[in-house]
Short mmCIF file of C-alpha atoms and ligand atoms in Angstrom, two decimals:
data_model
loop_
_atom_site.label_atom_id
_atom_site.label_comp_id
_atom_site.label_asym_id
_atom_site.label_seq_id
_atom_site.Cartn_x
_atom_site.Cartn_y
_atom_site.Cartn_z
CA MET A 1 -4.95 -68.24 -1.18
CA LEU A 2 -3.34 -65.42 -2.71
CA GLN A 3 -4.44 -62.02 -1.00
CA LYS A 4 -4.95 -58.95 -3.04
CA VAL A 5 -4.99 -55.05 -1.99
CA VAL A 6 -5.50 -52.23 -4.09
CA ARG A 7 -6.05 -49.14 -3.18
CA SER A 8 -5.90 -45.71 -5.54
CA THR A 9 -5.89 -42.06 -4.73
CA ILE A 10 -5.76 -38.52 -6.58
CA ILE A 11 -2.68 -36.59 -5.97
CA ASP A 12 -2.52 -32.68 -6.31
CA ALA A 13 0.64 -32.16 -8.25
CA PRO A 14 1.92 -32.40 -11.89
CA ILE A 15 2.28 -36.41 -12.64
CA GLU A 16 6.17 -35.82 -13.25
CA ARG A 17 6.65 -34.39 -10.06
CA VAL A 18 5.07 -37.32 -8.26
CA TRP A 19 6.36 -39.73 -10.71
CA ALA A 20 10.31 -38.03 -9.53
CA VAL A 21 10.08 -38.99 -6.45
CA LEU A 22 7.85 -42.56 -6.92
CA ARG A 23 10.69 -43.69 -9.77
CA ASP A 24 13.91 -43.47 -7.13
CA PHE A 25 12.95 -46.94 -5.61
CA ASN A 26 15.11 -45.25 -2.49
CA SER A 27 13.62 -42.48 -1.69
CA HIS A 28 10.77 -44.09 0.42
CA ASP A 29 12.61 -43.35 3.52
CA GLN A 30 12.21 -39.57 2.63
CA TRP A 31 8.59 -39.24 2.42
CA HIS A 32 6.97 -42.14 4.06
CA ASP A 33 6.37 -42.55 7.61
CA THR A 34 6.92 -45.82 8.53
CA VAL A 35 10.33 -46.68 7.03
CA GLU A 36 13.22 -45.59 9.00
CA SER A 37 15.92 -46.04 6.44
CA SER A 38 16.68 -47.35 3.13
CA ARG A 39 19.89 -48.24 0.92
CA ILE A 40 20.14 -49.52 -2.55
CA GLU A 41 22.83 -52.60 -1.73
CA GLY A 42 25.82 -52.89 -4.33
CA SER A 43 26.50 -50.18 -6.01
CA GLU A 44 23.71 -50.36 -8.06
CA ARG A 45 21.77 -46.90 -9.52
CA SER A 46 18.41 -46.40 -7.62
CA ASP A 47 16.13 -46.69 -10.71
CA GLN A 48 18.14 -49.23 -12.13
CA VAL A 49 15.76 -52.50 -12.79
CA GLY A 50 17.20 -55.25 -10.58
CA CYS A 51 18.62 -53.25 -7.69
CA VAL A 52 17.50 -54.34 -4.66
CA ARG A 53 16.37 -51.47 -1.34
CA SER A 54 17.31 -52.82 2.08
CA PHE A 55 14.82 -50.49 4.86
CA THR A 56 14.30 -50.78 8.24
CA LEU A 57 10.62 -49.89 9.51
CA ARG A 58 10.11 -47.97 12.47
CA ASP A 59 8.62 -50.46 14.50
CA GLY A 60 11.74 -52.86 13.81
CA ASN A 61 10.91 -55.12 11.20
CA ARG A 62 13.17 -55.14 7.86
CA ILE A 63 12.33 -55.91 4.39
CA ARG A 64 14.72 -56.68 1.19
CA GLU A 65 12.65 -55.52 -1.86
CA GLN A 66 13.73 -56.03 -5.58
CA LEU A 67 12.79 -53.65 -8.59
CA LEU A 68 11.09 -55.92 -11.38
CA THR A 69 10.08 -53.52 -14.31
CA LEU A 70 10.06 -49.48 -14.28
CA SER A 71 8.79 -47.77 -17.08
CA ASP A 72 8.78 -43.78 -17.28
CA THR A 73 6.64 -44.01 -20.24
CA GLU A 74 3.54 -45.83 -18.58
CA HIS A 75 5.27 -44.52 -15.09
CA LYS A 76 4.70 -48.09 -13.85
CA SER A 77 7.26 -49.87 -11.56
CA THR A 78 7.32 -53.33 -9.82
CA TYR A 79 8.39 -54.84 -7.53
CA CYS A 80 8.98 -57.93 -4.82
CA ILE A 81 9.50 -59.14 -1.18
CA VAL A 82 12.82 -60.59 -1.32
CA GLU A 83 13.04 -61.28 2.24
CA ALA A 84 11.38 -59.97 5.25
CA THR A 85 11.14 -60.07 9.23
CA LEU A 86 7.25 -59.97 8.25
CA PRO A 87 4.89 -62.65 7.33
CA LEU A 88 4.73 -61.72 3.90
CA GLN A 89 5.02 -64.37 1.56
CA ARG A 90 5.04 -63.35 -2.82
CA TYR A 91 4.91 -60.32 -2.18
CA VAL A 92 4.65 -58.73 -5.43
CA ALA A 93 2.97 -54.47 -5.84
CA THR A 94 2.70 -52.80 -8.81
CA VAL A 95 2.48 -48.57 -8.46
CA THR A 96 0.89 -46.66 -11.45
CA LEU A 97 0.47 -43.23 -12.47
CA LYS A 98 -1.52 -41.69 -14.37
CA PRO A 99 -2.48 -38.10 -15.46
CA VAL A 100 -6.00 -36.33 -14.66
CA THR A 101 -7.10 -34.34 -17.69
CA ASP A 102 -6.13 -31.12 -16.06
CA GLY A 103 -2.50 -31.73 -16.25
CA GLN A 104 -2.09 -30.72 -12.42
CA ARG A 105 -3.23 -33.81 -10.98
CA THR A 106 -2.23 -37.44 -10.82
CA PHE A 107 -4.58 -40.68 -10.34
CA TRP A 108 -1.91 -42.85 -8.12
CA HIS A 109 -2.96 -46.75 -8.46
CA TRP A 110 -1.18 -49.00 -5.83
CA GLU A 111 -1.91 -52.55 -6.04
CA SER A 112 -0.15 -55.88 -4.74
CA THR A 113 -0.38 -59.68 -4.38
CA PHE A 114 0.83 -61.93 -1.37
CA SER A 115 -0.02 -64.37 0.63
CA THR A 116 0.06 -64.94 4.73
CA PRO A 117 0.58 -67.67 7.16
CA PRO A 118 -3.31 -68.92 7.83
CA GLY A 119 -5.32 -66.94 10.46
CA ARG A 120 -2.98 -63.95 9.41
CA GLU A 121 -4.83 -62.98 6.21
CA ARG A 122 -6.81 -59.98 7.15
CA GLU A 123 -4.87 -57.96 9.89
CA LEU A 124 -1.56 -58.67 7.26
CA ARG A 125 -3.83 -56.98 4.34
CA GLU A 126 -5.17 -53.97 6.70
CA MET A 127 -1.30 -53.21 7.46
CA VAL A 128 -0.82 -53.49 3.87
CA ALA A 129 -3.70 -51.14 2.80
CA GLN A 130 -3.72 -48.61 5.92
CA GLY A 131 -0.07 -48.60 7.00
CA VAL A 132 1.21 -48.67 4.01
CA TYR A 133 -0.65 -47.35 1.19
CA GLU A 134 -3.18 -44.93 2.45
CA THR A 135 -0.13 -43.70 4.86
CA GLY A 136 2.04 -43.22 1.46
CA PHE A 137 -0.70 -41.64 -0.02
CA GLU A 138 -1.00 -38.73 2.66
CA ASN A 139 2.93 -38.66 3.59
CA LEU A 140 3.88 -38.47 0.40
CA ARG A 141 1.32 -35.22 -0.43
CA ARG A 142 2.72 -33.69 2.78
CA HIS A 143 6.31 -34.18 0.97
CA LEU A 144 5.19 -32.45 -2.10
CA ARG A 145 3.69 -29.93 -0.24
CA GLN A 146 6.52 -29.21 1.90
CA GLY A 147 8.61 -28.83 -1.18
CA GLY A 148 10.64 -32.25 -0.48
CA ASP A 149 10.80 -33.06 -3.86
CA LEU A 150 12.40 -30.10 -5.24
CA GLN A 151 15.57 -30.78 -2.93
CA ALA A 152 17.20 -33.00 -4.90
CA PRO A 153 20.52 -30.84 -6.63
CA GLY A 154 19.26 -29.88 -9.94
CA ARG A 155 15.98 -29.94 -9.60
CA ALA A 156 13.90 -26.71 -10.16
CA ALA A 157 16.43 -24.19 -9.19
CA GLY A 158 15.30 -20.74 -7.73
CA ALA A 159 12.32 -22.91 -6.53
CA MET A 160 13.87 -24.40 -3.11
CA PRO A 161 11.94 -24.12 -0.06
CA ALA A 162 12.35 -22.06 2.72
CA ALA A 163 10.87 -23.26 6.00
CA LEU A 164 12.48 -20.15 7.79
CA ALA A 165 11.99 -16.34 7.15
CA VAL A 166 13.64 -15.23 4.19
CA PRO A 167 14.91 -11.68 3.06
CA THR A 168 12.82 -9.39 1.07
CA ARG A 169 13.00 -6.24 -0.58
CA ARG A 170 10.10 -4.09 -0.65
CA VAL A 171 8.94 -0.67 -1.00
CA ALA A 172 7.16 1.04 1.47
CA VAL A 173 5.09 4.43 2.56
CA GLU A 174 6.23 5.73 6.09
CA ARG A 175 3.64 8.57 5.82
CA TYR A 176 1.14 9.77 3.14
CA GLY A 177 1.94 11.99 0.19
CA GLY A 178 3.26 12.02 -3.66
CA PRO A 179 5.34 9.94 -5.38
CA GLU A 180 8.20 9.99 -3.52
CA GLU A 181 7.32 8.57 -0.55
CA LEU A 182 7.72 5.39 -1.83
CA ARG A 183 11.13 4.01 -0.57
CA PRO A 184 12.79 1.11 -1.08
CA GLN A 185 13.12 -1.18 2.32
CA ASP A 186 14.76 -4.31 2.95
CA GLY A 187 12.32 -6.75 5.24
CA GLU A 188 11.97 -10.84 5.99
CA ALA A 189 9.18 -12.96 4.88
CA ALA A 190 7.83 -15.01 7.53
CA ALA A 191 7.17 -18.63 6.69
CA PRO A 192 3.87 -18.98 5.67
CA ARG A 193 1.28 -19.85 8.45
CA ALA A 194 -2.14 -22.08 8.05
CA GLY A 195 -3.80 -21.26 4.80
CA GLU A 196 -1.13 -19.17 3.35
CA VAL A 197 1.69 -19.45 0.54
CA ARG A 198 5.17 -18.08 -0.01
CA ILE A 199 5.51 -16.40 -3.01
CA ARG A 200 8.72 -15.51 -5.09
CA GLN A 201 7.10 -12.44 -7.08
CA ARG A 202 8.53 -12.17 -10.60
CA ALA A 203 5.70 -9.17 -11.82
CA ILE A 204 3.57 -6.87 -9.76
CA GLY A 205 0.37 -5.29 -11.14
CA VAL A 206 0.48 -1.15 -10.42
CA ASN A 207 -3.19 -0.41 -9.77
CA PHE A 208 -4.71 3.20 -9.31
CA ILE A 209 -5.58 2.19 -5.96
CA ASP A 210 -1.96 1.68 -4.85
CA VAL A 211 -2.03 5.74 -5.68
CA TYR A 212 -5.13 6.50 -3.43
CA LEU A 213 -3.55 4.38 -0.55
CA ARG A 214 0.02 6.08 -0.71
CA ARG A 215 -1.77 9.56 -1.10
CA GLY A 216 -4.62 8.32 2.47
CA TRP A 217 -7.59 8.35 -0.13
CA ILE A 218 -7.95 4.97 1.28
CA PRO A 219 -6.98 5.52 5.15
CA SER A 220 -4.50 2.29 6.20
CA ALA A 221 -1.69 1.61 8.78
CA LEU A 222 1.40 3.43 8.32
CA PRO A 223 4.17 1.93 7.49
CA LEU A 224 2.07 0.25 4.14
CA VAL A 225 3.28 -1.63 1.29
CA PRO A 226 0.85 -1.04 -1.59
CA GLY A 227 0.15 -3.77 -4.11
CA MET A 228 -2.84 -5.41 -4.94
CA GLU A 229 -1.65 -8.74 -6.99
CA ALA A 230 1.78 -9.85 -8.42
CA ALA A 231 2.61 -12.90 -10.18
CA GLY A 232 5.77 -15.76 -9.77
CA SER A 233 6.19 -18.80 -7.92
CA VAL A 234 5.27 -21.03 -4.61
CA LEU A 235 8.20 -21.17 -2.33
CA ASP A 236 6.35 -23.15 0.00
CA VAL A 237 3.29 -23.26 2.01
CA GLY A 238 1.61 -23.63 4.95
CA PRO A 239 -0.48 -25.95 6.76
CA GLN A 240 -3.95 -26.71 5.78
CA VAL A 241 -3.15 -25.46 2.01
CA SER A 242 -4.51 -27.50 -0.60
CA GLY A 243 -3.70 -27.63 -4.46
CA LEU A 244 -0.71 -25.37 -4.09
CA LEU A 245 2.65 -26.59 -4.20
CA PRO A 246 6.13 -25.53 -4.15
CA GLY A 247 7.48 -24.22 -7.44
CA ASP A 248 4.02 -23.73 -9.32
CA ARG A 249 3.53 -20.59 -11.19
CA VAL A 250 0.52 -18.41 -9.69
CA ALA A 251 -0.74 -15.30 -9.26
CA TYR A 252 -3.08 -13.63 -6.97
CA LEU A 253 -5.43 -10.78 -6.42
CA GLY A 254 -6.50 -9.26 -2.46
CA PRO A 255 -7.67 -6.81 -0.69
CA VAL A 256 -4.89 -6.32 1.31
CA PRO A 257 -2.23 -4.51 -0.14
CA GLY A 258 1.33 -5.41 0.31
CA ALA A 259 2.24 -6.46 -3.17
CA TYR A 260 5.13 -4.25 -3.89
CA CYS A 261 8.32 -6.50 -2.74
CA ASP A 262 9.88 -9.89 -3.95
CA VAL A 263 8.59 -12.14 -1.79
CA ARG A 264 5.15 -12.39 0.48
CA CYS A 265 2.96 -14.68 2.26
CA VAL A 266 -0.84 -14.19 1.45
CA PRO A 267 -4.20 -16.58 1.94
CA ALA A 268 -3.94 -19.73 -0.68
CA GLU A 269 -8.02 -18.70 -1.20
CA TRP A 270 -6.26 -15.28 -3.13
CA VAL A 271 -3.80 -17.53 -5.50
CA LEU A 272 -4.28 -19.07 -8.92
CA ARG A 273 -2.57 -21.18 -10.74
CA LEU A 274 -1.58 -19.75 -14.45
CA PRO A 275 -2.08 -21.36 -17.60
CA ALA A 276 1.33 -21.85 -19.28
CA ALA A 277 0.55 -19.71 -21.79
CA ILE A 278 0.33 -16.55 -19.64
CA GLU A 279 3.50 -15.07 -18.64
CA ASP A 280 4.00 -13.42 -16.09
CA GLU A 281 4.12 -9.88 -16.35
CA VAL A 282 1.22 -10.33 -18.70
CA ALA A 283 -0.70 -11.96 -15.75
CA ALA A 284 0.40 -8.94 -13.44
CA ALA A 285 -0.71 -6.60 -16.10
CA LEU A 286 -4.02 -8.09 -16.20
CA LEU A 287 -5.38 -9.76 -13.33
CA LEU A 288 -7.10 -7.26 -11.51
CA LYS A 289 -7.58 -5.34 -14.47
CA GLY A 290 -8.83 -8.06 -16.84
CA VAL A 291 -11.33 -9.54 -13.73
CA THR A 292 -12.60 -5.81 -13.05
CA ALA A 293 -13.27 -5.43 -16.73
CA ASP A 294 -15.15 -9.10 -16.91
CA TYR A 295 -17.87 -7.90 -13.55
CA LEU A 296 -17.93 -4.47 -14.89
CA LEU A 297 -19.40 -5.74 -18.46
CA ARG A 298 -21.18 -8.87 -17.09
CA ASP A 299 -22.63 -8.16 -13.65
CA LEU A 300 -23.00 -4.45 -13.86
CA ALA A 301 -23.71 -2.94 -17.28
CA ARG A 302 -25.45 -6.16 -18.46
CA VAL A 303 -24.15 -5.03 -21.91
CA GLN A 304 -25.76 -6.26 -25.16
CA ARG A 305 -25.90 -5.53 -28.80
CA GLY A 306 -26.35 -2.26 -28.90
CA THR A 307 -25.55 -0.66 -25.61
CA ARG A 308 -23.97 2.74 -25.82
CA ILE A 309 -21.24 2.19 -23.14
CA LEU A 310 -18.89 5.20 -22.29
CA VAL A 311 -15.86 4.81 -21.27
CA HIS A 312 -13.43 7.31 -19.62
CA ALA A 313 -9.33 6.80 -19.62
CA ALA A 314 -10.31 4.55 -22.62
CA ALA A 315 -6.45 4.21 -23.41
CA GLY A 316 -5.17 3.52 -19.23
CA GLY A 317 -5.05 -0.33 -17.87
CA VAL A 318 -9.03 -0.78 -17.25
CA GLY A 319 -9.71 1.08 -20.41
CA LEU A 320 -8.53 -0.35 -23.12
CA LEU A 321 -9.81 -4.22 -21.59
CA VAL A 322 -13.80 -2.82 -21.24
CA CYS A 323 -13.31 -1.18 -24.54
CA ALA A 324 -12.22 -4.21 -26.43
CA TRP A 325 -14.52 -6.76 -24.74
CA ALA A 326 -17.84 -4.40 -24.80
CA ARG A 327 -17.42 -4.02 -28.39
CA ARG A 328 -16.79 -7.50 -29.10
CA LEU A 329 -20.29 -7.84 -27.31
CA GLY A 330 -21.64 -5.61 -29.64
CA ALA A 331 -22.05 -2.59 -27.25
CA VAL A 332 -21.27 0.55 -29.00
CA VAL A 333 -18.22 1.92 -27.54
CA LEU A 334 -17.47 5.84 -26.89
CA GLY A 335 -13.94 6.33 -24.74
CA THR A 336 -12.63 9.49 -23.35
CA VAL A 337 -8.57 10.25 -23.22
CA SER A 338 -6.22 12.99 -23.27
CA SER A 339 -4.25 12.76 -26.33
CA GLU A 340 -4.23 12.33 -30.14
CA GLU A 341 -1.80 9.18 -29.16
CA LYS A 342 -4.20 7.31 -26.58
CA ALA A 343 -7.32 8.11 -29.00
CA ARG A 344 -4.92 6.05 -31.52
CA VAL A 345 -4.24 3.04 -29.24
CA ALA A 346 -7.97 3.10 -28.04
CA ARG A 347 -9.45 2.80 -31.59
CA GLU A 348 -6.75 -0.55 -31.98
CA HIS A 349 -8.61 -1.79 -29.06
CA GLY A 350 -12.21 -1.21 -30.11
CA CYS A 351 -13.25 2.07 -29.38
CA GLU A 352 -15.32 3.43 -31.77
CA HIS A 353 -15.98 7.34 -31.18
CA VAL A 354 -13.09 8.88 -29.61
CA ILE A 355 -13.24 11.86 -27.74
CA VAL A 356 -10.05 14.01 -26.80
CA THR A 357 -10.46 16.04 -23.51
CA ARG A 358 -7.92 16.76 -21.47
CA ASP A 359 -10.47 18.99 -19.47
CA TYR A 360 -13.30 16.63 -18.77
CA ARG A 361 -15.59 17.92 -21.12
CA PHE A 362 -17.31 15.42 -23.47
CA ALA A 363 -21.19 15.01 -22.78
CA ASP A 364 -22.20 17.27 -25.44
CA ALA A 365 -19.96 14.86 -28.08
CA VAL A 366 -21.56 12.06 -26.15
CA GLN A 367 -25.17 13.28 -27.32
CA ARG A 368 -23.87 14.06 -30.78
CA ALA A 369 -22.54 10.71 -31.20
CA CYS A 370 -25.62 8.22 -29.96
CA GLY A 371 -27.91 10.64 -28.25
CA GLY A 372 -26.94 9.25 -24.39
CA ALA A 373 -24.92 7.02 -22.78
CA ASP A 374 -26.31 3.88 -21.43
CA VAL A 375 -23.77 3.46 -19.17
CA VAL A 376 -20.68 5.32 -18.05
CA ILE A 377 -17.58 3.65 -16.85
CA ASP A 378 -16.14 6.23 -14.54
CA GLY A 379 -12.50 6.01 -13.04
CA LEU A 380 -12.72 9.72 -13.59
CA GLY A 381 -14.18 11.07 -10.49
CA ASP A 382 -15.27 14.47 -9.14
CA ALA A 383 -13.85 16.86 -12.19
CA ALA A 384 -16.40 14.67 -14.67
CA ARG A 385 -19.07 14.52 -12.30
CA ASP A 386 -21.27 16.81 -13.82
CA GLU A 387 -20.29 15.76 -17.36
CA ASN A 388 -21.38 12.53 -16.31
CA LEU A 389 -24.97 13.32 -15.59
CA ALA A 390 -25.20 15.15 -18.87
CA ALA A 391 -23.87 12.65 -20.70
CA LEU A 392 -25.78 9.73 -19.52
CA ALA A 393 -29.48 9.13 -21.62
CA ARG A 394 -32.64 8.14 -20.10
CA ARG A 395 -32.90 5.21 -17.67
CA GLY A 396 -29.09 5.57 -17.54
CA HIS A 397 -26.39 3.74 -15.34
CA TRP A 398 -23.50 5.78 -13.85
CA ILE A 399 -20.74 3.16 -12.62
CA SER A 400 -18.20 5.25 -10.40
CA LEU A 401 -15.64 2.90 -9.98
CA GLY A 402 -12.56 5.45 -9.07
CA GLN A 403 -11.42 8.80 -9.12
CA ALA A 404 -8.02 9.68 -10.74
CA SER A 405 -9.34 13.23 -10.55
CA GLY A 406 -10.32 13.41 -6.86
CA PRO A 407 -12.96 12.00 -4.26
CA LEU A 408 -16.16 12.58 -6.04
CA ALA A 409 -18.49 14.79 -4.10
CA PRO A 410 -21.77 13.01 -2.48
CA LEU A 411 -23.88 12.84 -4.86
CA PRO A 412 -27.54 13.54 -3.83
CA ALA A 413 -30.03 10.95 -4.55
CA ASP A 414 -31.84 13.93 -6.72
CA ALA A 415 -29.01 14.21 -8.62
CA LEU A 416 -30.64 11.08 -10.27
CA VAL A 417 -34.22 11.73 -10.95
CA ALA A 418 -34.46 14.04 -13.73
CA LYS A 419 -33.33 11.02 -15.96
CA SER A 420 -34.26 8.13 -13.80
CA LEU A 421 -30.47 7.41 -13.28
CA SER A 422 -29.11 4.58 -11.30
CA PHE A 423 -25.54 5.12 -9.68
CA SER A 424 -23.16 2.17 -8.72
CA ARG A 425 -19.59 2.63 -6.58
CA PRO A 426 -17.95 -1.38 -7.04
CA VAL A 427 -15.13 -2.68 -5.84
CA VAL A 428 -13.55 -5.13 -7.56
CA PHE A 429 -12.47 -7.54 -4.60
CA ASP A 430 -16.09 -7.71 -3.66
CA TYR A 431 -17.01 -9.44 -6.91
CA VAL A 432 -13.88 -12.02 -6.58
CA ALA A 433 -14.96 -13.07 -2.91
CA THR A 434 -13.79 -16.67 -3.21
CA ASN A 435 -11.86 -18.77 -4.64
CA GLU A 436 -13.52 -20.22 -7.18
CA GLN A 437 -15.23 -16.96 -8.07
CA LEU A 438 -11.62 -15.54 -8.68
CA ALA A 439 -10.92 -18.84 -11.09
CA GLU A 440 -14.12 -18.37 -12.49
CA ARG A 441 -13.49 -14.70 -13.66
CA ALA A 442 -9.30 -14.93 -14.41
CA GLN A 443 -10.40 -18.14 -16.73
CA ARG A 444 -12.69 -15.60 -18.94
CA VAL A 445 -10.08 -13.16 -18.90
CA TRP A 446 -7.37 -15.99 -20.45
CA SER A 447 -9.58 -16.93 -22.77
CA ALA A 448 -11.15 -13.69 -23.79
CA LEU A 449 -6.82 -13.15 -24.76
CA SER A 450 -6.21 -16.71 -26.27
CA ASP A 451 -9.53 -16.24 -28.95
CA GLY A 452 -8.60 -12.96 -29.85
CA THR A 453 -12.02 -11.21 -27.80
CA LEU A 454 -8.92 -8.95 -25.99
CA LYS A 455 -5.53 -7.42 -27.77
CA PRO A 456 -2.89 -7.94 -24.62
CA PRO A 457 -2.33 -4.27 -23.81
CA PRO A 458 0.78 -2.56 -23.56
CA ILE A 459 2.91 -3.35 -20.70
CA GLU A 460 5.41 -0.53 -19.43
CA ARG A 461 7.79 -1.93 -17.10
CA HIS A 462 9.47 -0.42 -14.02
CA SER A 463 12.05 -2.42 -11.74
CA LEU A 464 10.53 -2.71 -8.38
CA ASN A 465 13.06 0.17 -6.81
CA ALA A 466 11.52 2.50 -8.99
CA ALA A 467 8.36 2.08 -7.87
CA ALA A 468 8.07 5.82 -7.37
CA GLN A 469 8.51 6.57 -11.00
CA ALA A 470 5.66 4.36 -12.14
CA HIS A 471 3.22 6.51 -9.57
CA ALA A 472 4.99 9.53 -10.66
CA ARG A 473 3.73 8.06 -14.79
CA LEU A 474 0.40 7.05 -14.11
CA GLU A 475 -0.62 10.19 -12.36
CA SER A 476 0.87 12.40 -14.83
CA ARG A 477 -1.92 10.90 -17.41
CA ALA A 478 1.76 9.51 -19.73
CA THR A 479 0.87 6.28 -19.26
CA ILE A 480 -0.50 3.73 -21.95
CA GLY A 481 -2.12 0.39 -21.60
CA ALA A 482 -1.07 -1.61 -17.64
CA LEU A 483 2.46 -0.56 -15.89
CA VAL A 484 4.28 -3.55 -13.68
CA LEU A 485 7.33 -3.87 -11.41
CA LEU A 486 9.96 -6.32 -12.30
CA PRO A 487 11.62 -7.08 -8.32
N1 NAP B 1 -13.67 -0.46 -8.06
C1 NAP B 1 -12.88 -1.07 -8.81
O1 NAP B 1 -13.26 -2.61 -8.73
C2 NAP B 1 -11.37 -1.06 -9.68
C3 NAP B 1 -10.97 -1.99 -10.64
C4 NAP B 1 -9.76 -1.27 -11.52
C5 NAP B 1 -9.80 -0.23 -11.44
N2 NAP B 1 -10.21 0.84 -10.77
C6 NAP B 1 -10.68 2.49 -10.95
O2 NAP B 1 -10.52 2.45 -12.71
C7 NAP B 1 -9.64 3.76 -12.82
C8 NAP B 1 -8.14 3.72 -13.68
O3 NAP B 1 -7.59 2.23 -13.05
P1 NAP B 1 -6.25 1.33 -13.98
O4 NAP B 1 -5.67 1.42 -12.46
O5 NAP B 1 -6.48 1.16 -14.94
O6 NAP B 1 -5.51 3.22 -14.02
P2 NAP B 1 -5.17 3.87 -15.58
O7 NAP B 1 -6.84 3.77 -16.81
O8 NAP B 1 -4.41 3.22 -16.34
O9 NAP B 1 -5.02 5.48 -15.70
C9 NAP B 1 -5.49 6.16 -15.18
C10 NAP B 1 -6.13 7.40 -16.09
O10 NAP B 1 -6.67 8.40 -15.55
C11 NAP B 1 -7.28 9.42 -16.82
N3 NAP B 1 -7.22 10.46 -15.66
C12 NAP B 1 -8.26 11.67 -15.78
N4 NAP B 1 -7.74 12.33 -14.76
C13 NAP B 1 -6.58 11.97 -14.14
C14 NAP B 1 -6.33 12.55 -12.88
N5 NAP B 1 -6.24 14.11 -13.00
N6 NAP B 1 -4.85 12.04 -12.85
C15 NAP B 1 -4.92 10.82 -13.28
N7 NAP B 1 -5.05 10.44 -14.41
C16 NAP B 1 -5.98 11.06 -14.56
C17 NAP B 1 -5.77 9.51 -17.56
O11 NAP B 1 -5.96 8.47 -18.62
P3 NAP B 1 -6.33 10.31 -19.46
O12 NAP B 1 -5.56 10.88 -20.08
O13 NAP B 1 -6.38 9.49 -21.31
O14 NAP B 1 -7.56 10.69 -19.52
C18 NAP B 1 -4.99 8.07 -16.99
O15 NAP B 1 -4.41 7.59 -17.01
C19 NAP B 1 -8.87 4.24 -11.58
O16 NAP B 1 -9.86 5.45 -10.98
C20 NAP B 1 -9.25 3.01 -10.93
O17 NAP B 1 -8.65 3.41 -9.53
C21 NAP B 1 -11.40 0.81 -9.89
#
């Protein structure tokens, strides 16, 4: 009686990557553990219908198989055993791939029919199902994870996997101080450890937190490489990483600094695959700032139609995103900026009432414009402290998310009581503490960009080597929108 074995699985890789391996009839000795060595007979190509592969298994058995059909449009191939030292007779197998709807994964169906000597049906069915198919699924996964398919010449140049340390250029701070303390130096990016991904970075986001780190306002061990986010491509992945493969275009965000470099290992938990529509520089400019705008407006300010929201540094990296998003949610948006040029850009991004001030005097203007703010989004810190209290409406909420003007002096609870105010001191990393949270918030940012809720902000570019210049510009209040470093 004819035996039938059917197995299927999902592979964490786009269909073209899986197919690029499987359509090569002679690739199996590179990825399938049970195959010792394989060659195509004669001078045929390994994707030529009719070609015969002759291979030896690790247990010493030898098999010759012929390729019967191969369809690049259906991602399907059929083959049969012509001759074997194993008692598999009339063996015909079919491999079929289908894309999973997210486009990043592949459904792989593998089936065969064959006959066996009487009494050996079960043993041989088991051997094909487990020894060939299930093992093959696992082995191909490992092969893709290690970038084996990218090693073929001509494929995905620049995304070659590297199992050893690779040279990296980074910008480090040896002692706390001004922008001049940011100095380029050469180093090495070690191979990724368990749970890690090594990334070739193409754009690095600059955030004000990088300045606090450099100044020592957030204490950290020296030497310090600043930077909390970047975008680029996966070079290779360590053990126990799933869902990310060499060559994937990604961005990451995480609570441990170190992004000012060209190659970096980071925990896979921090990493997201990027949609095709989001370019590297946009991802680096927007990921941290965009998810910050998302948690501020959704989780903390709970902005609704009519909420009066005051956004400081309204033409800055975070400011422009908060203004545009809050306006789309129906808020009354007020903002402070230090120049007419910034005022123009803030208005273009949804800030209705712009207050131009360089010396943190805005409370009267806010009271006049709307009777007080329900929410203040404050990245200024100490210099705006008293004016913030005066600008807030009854039961208003002061969200202190940064300290560009200097660390906020301790705030006694009594300072809040006169108007029943509330005060928050949030940090973005607590709002993206898992990969699911990060992915969900980032997806809302990318969707807001694609549906026009967020206008792409201006991006100021500096080379990685010129990180000191980027910091000097950010601290001089000269920049509009976001800054990125290009390795
Ligand atoms: N806690 C969090 O989760 C979180 C996350 C992201 C960002 N942040 C904070 O949000 C704020 C904005 O960050 P960003 O990266 O987007 O920076 P940014 O707003 O692009 O740049 C900072 C802006 O602050 C204003 N500023 C006022 N006084 C300043 C001073 N003495 N020195 C320098 N700048 C001064 C300037 O705008 P004007 O000249 O128009 O006043 C300047 O352009 C920062 O405080 C940052 O730490 C917090």
